[in-house]
PDB file of C-alpha atoms in Angstrom:
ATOM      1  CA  UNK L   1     -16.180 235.431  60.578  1.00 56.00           C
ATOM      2  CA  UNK L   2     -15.507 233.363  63.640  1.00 78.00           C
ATOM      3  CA  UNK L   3     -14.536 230.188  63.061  1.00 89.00           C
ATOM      4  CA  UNK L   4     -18.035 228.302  63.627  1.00 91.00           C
ATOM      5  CA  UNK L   5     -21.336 229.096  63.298  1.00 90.00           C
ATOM      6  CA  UNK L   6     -24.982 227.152  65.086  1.00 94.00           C
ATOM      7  CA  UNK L   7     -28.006 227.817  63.099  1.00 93.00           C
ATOM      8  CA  UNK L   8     -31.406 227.575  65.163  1.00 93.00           C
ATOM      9  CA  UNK L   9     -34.647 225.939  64.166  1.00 93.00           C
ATOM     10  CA  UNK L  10     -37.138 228.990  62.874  1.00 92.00           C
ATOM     11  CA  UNK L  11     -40.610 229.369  60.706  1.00 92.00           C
ATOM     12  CA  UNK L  12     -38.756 232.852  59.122  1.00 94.00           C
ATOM     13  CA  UNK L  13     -35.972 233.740  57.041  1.00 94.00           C
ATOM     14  CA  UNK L  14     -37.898 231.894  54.019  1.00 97.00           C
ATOM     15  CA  UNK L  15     -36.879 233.737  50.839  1.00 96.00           C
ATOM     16  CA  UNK L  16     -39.480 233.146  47.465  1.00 97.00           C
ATOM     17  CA  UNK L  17     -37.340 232.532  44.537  1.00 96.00           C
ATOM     18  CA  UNK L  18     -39.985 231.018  42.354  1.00 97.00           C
ATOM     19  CA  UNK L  19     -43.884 230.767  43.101  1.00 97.00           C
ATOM     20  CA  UNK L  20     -44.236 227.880  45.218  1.00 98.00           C
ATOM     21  CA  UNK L  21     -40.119 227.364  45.530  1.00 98.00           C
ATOM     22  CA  UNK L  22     -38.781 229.011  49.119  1.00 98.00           C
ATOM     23  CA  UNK L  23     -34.948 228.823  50.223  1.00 98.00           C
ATOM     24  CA  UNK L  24     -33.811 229.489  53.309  1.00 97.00           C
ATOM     25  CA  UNK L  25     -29.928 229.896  54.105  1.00 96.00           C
ATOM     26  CA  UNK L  26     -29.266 227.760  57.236  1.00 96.00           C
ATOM     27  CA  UNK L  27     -25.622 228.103  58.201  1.00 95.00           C
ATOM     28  CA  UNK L  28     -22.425 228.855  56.757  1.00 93.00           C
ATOM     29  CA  UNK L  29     -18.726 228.301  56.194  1.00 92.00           C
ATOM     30  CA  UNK L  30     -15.796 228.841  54.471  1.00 93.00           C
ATOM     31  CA  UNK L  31     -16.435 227.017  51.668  1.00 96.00           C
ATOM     32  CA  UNK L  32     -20.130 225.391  52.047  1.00 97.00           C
ATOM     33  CA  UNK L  33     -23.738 226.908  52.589  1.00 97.00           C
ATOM     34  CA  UNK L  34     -26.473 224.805  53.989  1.00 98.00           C
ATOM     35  CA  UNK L  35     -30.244 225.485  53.018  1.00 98.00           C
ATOM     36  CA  UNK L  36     -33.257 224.104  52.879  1.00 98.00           C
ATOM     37  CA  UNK L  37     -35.753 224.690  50.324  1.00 98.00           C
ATOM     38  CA  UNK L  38     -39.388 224.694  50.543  1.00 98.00           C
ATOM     39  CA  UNK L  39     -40.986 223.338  47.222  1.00 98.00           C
ATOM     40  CA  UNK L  40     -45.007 223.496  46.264  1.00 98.00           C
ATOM     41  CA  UNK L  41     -46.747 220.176  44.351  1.00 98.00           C
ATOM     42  CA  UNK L  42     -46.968 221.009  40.612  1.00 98.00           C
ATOM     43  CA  UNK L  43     -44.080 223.523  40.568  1.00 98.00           C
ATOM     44  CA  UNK L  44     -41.053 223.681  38.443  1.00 98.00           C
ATOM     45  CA  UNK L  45     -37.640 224.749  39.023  1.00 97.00           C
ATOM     46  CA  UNK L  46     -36.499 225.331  35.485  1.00 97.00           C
ATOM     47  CA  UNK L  47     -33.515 223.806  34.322  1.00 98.00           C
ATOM     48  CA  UNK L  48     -30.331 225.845  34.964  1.00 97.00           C
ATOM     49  CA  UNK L  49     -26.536 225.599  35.761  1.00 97.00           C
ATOM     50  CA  UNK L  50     -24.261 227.253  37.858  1.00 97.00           C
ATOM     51  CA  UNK L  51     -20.434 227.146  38.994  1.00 97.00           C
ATOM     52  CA  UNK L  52     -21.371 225.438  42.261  1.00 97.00           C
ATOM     53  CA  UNK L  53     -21.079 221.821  43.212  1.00 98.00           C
ATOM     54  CA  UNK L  54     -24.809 221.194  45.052  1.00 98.00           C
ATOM     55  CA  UNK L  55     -25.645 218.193  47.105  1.00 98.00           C
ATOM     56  CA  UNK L  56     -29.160 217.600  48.445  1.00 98.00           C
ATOM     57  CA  UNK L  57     -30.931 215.192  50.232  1.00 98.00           C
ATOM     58  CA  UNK L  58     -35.237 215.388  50.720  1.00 98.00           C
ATOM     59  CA  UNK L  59     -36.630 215.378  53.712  1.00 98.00           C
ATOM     60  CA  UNK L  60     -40.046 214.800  52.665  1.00 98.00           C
ATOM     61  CA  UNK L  61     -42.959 214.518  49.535  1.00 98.00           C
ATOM     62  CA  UNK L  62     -41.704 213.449  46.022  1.00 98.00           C
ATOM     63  CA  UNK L  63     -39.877 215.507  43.532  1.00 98.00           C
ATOM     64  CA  UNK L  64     -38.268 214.225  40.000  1.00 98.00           C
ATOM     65  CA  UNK L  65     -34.956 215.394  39.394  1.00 98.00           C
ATOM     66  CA  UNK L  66     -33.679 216.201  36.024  1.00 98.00           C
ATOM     67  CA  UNK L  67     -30.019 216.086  36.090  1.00 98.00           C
ATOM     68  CA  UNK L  68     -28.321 216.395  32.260  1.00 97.00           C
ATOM     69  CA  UNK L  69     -30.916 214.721  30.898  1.00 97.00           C
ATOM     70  CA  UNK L  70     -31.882 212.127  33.007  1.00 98.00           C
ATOM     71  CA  UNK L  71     -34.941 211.852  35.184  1.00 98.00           C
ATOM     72  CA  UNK L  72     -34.778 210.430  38.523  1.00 98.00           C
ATOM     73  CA  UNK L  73     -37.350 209.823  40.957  1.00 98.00           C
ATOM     74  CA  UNK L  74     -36.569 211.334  44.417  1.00 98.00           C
ATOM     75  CA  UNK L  75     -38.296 209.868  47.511  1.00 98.00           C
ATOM     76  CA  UNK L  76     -37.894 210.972  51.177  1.00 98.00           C
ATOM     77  CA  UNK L  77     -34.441 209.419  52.048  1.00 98.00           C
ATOM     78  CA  UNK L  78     -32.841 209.970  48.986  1.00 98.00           C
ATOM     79  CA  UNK L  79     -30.204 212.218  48.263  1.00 98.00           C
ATOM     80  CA  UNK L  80     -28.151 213.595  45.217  1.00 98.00           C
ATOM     81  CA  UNK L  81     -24.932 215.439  44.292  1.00 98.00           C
ATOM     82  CA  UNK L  82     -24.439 217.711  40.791  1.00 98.00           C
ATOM     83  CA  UNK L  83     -21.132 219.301  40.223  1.00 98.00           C
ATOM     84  CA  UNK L  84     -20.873 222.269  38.834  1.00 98.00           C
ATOM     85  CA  UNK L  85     -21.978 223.786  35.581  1.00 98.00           C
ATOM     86  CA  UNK L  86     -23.998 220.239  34.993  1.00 98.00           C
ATOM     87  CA  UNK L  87     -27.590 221.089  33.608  1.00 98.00           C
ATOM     88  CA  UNK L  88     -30.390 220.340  36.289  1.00 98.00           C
ATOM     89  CA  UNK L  89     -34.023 221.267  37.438  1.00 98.00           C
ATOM     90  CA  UNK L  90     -36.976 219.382  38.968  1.00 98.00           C
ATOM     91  CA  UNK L  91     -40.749 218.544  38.767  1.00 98.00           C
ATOM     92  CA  UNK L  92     -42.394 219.164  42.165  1.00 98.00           C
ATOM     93  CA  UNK L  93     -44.860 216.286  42.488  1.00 98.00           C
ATOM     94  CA  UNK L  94     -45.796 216.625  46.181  1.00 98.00           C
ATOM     95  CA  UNK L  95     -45.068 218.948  48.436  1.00 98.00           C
ATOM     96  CA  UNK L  96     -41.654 218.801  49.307  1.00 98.00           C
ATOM     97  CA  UNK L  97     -38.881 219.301  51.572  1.00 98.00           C
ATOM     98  CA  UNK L  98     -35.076 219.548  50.581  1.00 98.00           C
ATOM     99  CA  UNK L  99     -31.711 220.341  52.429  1.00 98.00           C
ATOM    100  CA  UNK L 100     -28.612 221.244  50.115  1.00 98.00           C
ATOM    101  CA  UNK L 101     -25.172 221.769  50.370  1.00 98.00           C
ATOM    102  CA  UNK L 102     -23.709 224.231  48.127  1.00 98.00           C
ATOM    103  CA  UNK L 103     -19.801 224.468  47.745  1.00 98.00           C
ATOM    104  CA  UNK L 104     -18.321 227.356  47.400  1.00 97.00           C
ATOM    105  CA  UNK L 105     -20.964 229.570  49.315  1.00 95.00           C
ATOM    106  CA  UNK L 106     -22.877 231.300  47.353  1.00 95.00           C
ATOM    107  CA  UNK L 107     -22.738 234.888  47.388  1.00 89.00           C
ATOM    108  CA  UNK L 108     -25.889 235.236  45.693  1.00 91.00           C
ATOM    109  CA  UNK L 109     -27.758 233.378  48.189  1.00 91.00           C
ATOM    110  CA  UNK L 110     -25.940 235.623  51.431  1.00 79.00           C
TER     111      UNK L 110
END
């Protein structure tokens, strides 16, 4: 890999993990991954951990976080970090738009 990489604005590249939950992989590194995720009002993304710290910010619409155990309202502006292996999901109340950092990459997201 060289040692940067630009990532251009697009409509593709969206990838459905859930129904009504998209992720697209923006850029890169060594040891982050950008994405942003696309989420539908009245989804859930179930609760789940992984080994990967994740820090997120939304862009847009109203989601409630659920990070071990606690629920936290999530406007446009706010922003969030969960390190890894901590339990987590979220309650799609609007529809929504979220950027996250994931450290290490993920391979399962390349």
């Amino acid at each position: 890999m060289q040692n940067y990489q630009v990532g251009k604005a697009s409509e593709t590249g969206y990838v459905k993990m859930l129904e009504g939950i998209e992720r697209k992989n923006l850029v890169y590194g060594n040891n982050t991954l950008l994405c942003e995720f696309k989420l539908a009002k009245g989804k859930l993304l179930p609760m789940h951990q992984h080994p990967y710290e994740q820090t997120g910010y939304l862009v847009n619409g109203y989601i409630i976080m659920i990070i071990n155990g606690e629920r936290h309202e999530m406007k446009p502006g706010d922003s969030w970090t969960i390190n890894e292996n901590v339990e987590h999901g979220a309650e799609i109340m609007e529809d929504s738009l979220a950027v996250e950092v994931f450290s290490p990459v993920r391979d399962d997201y390349k």
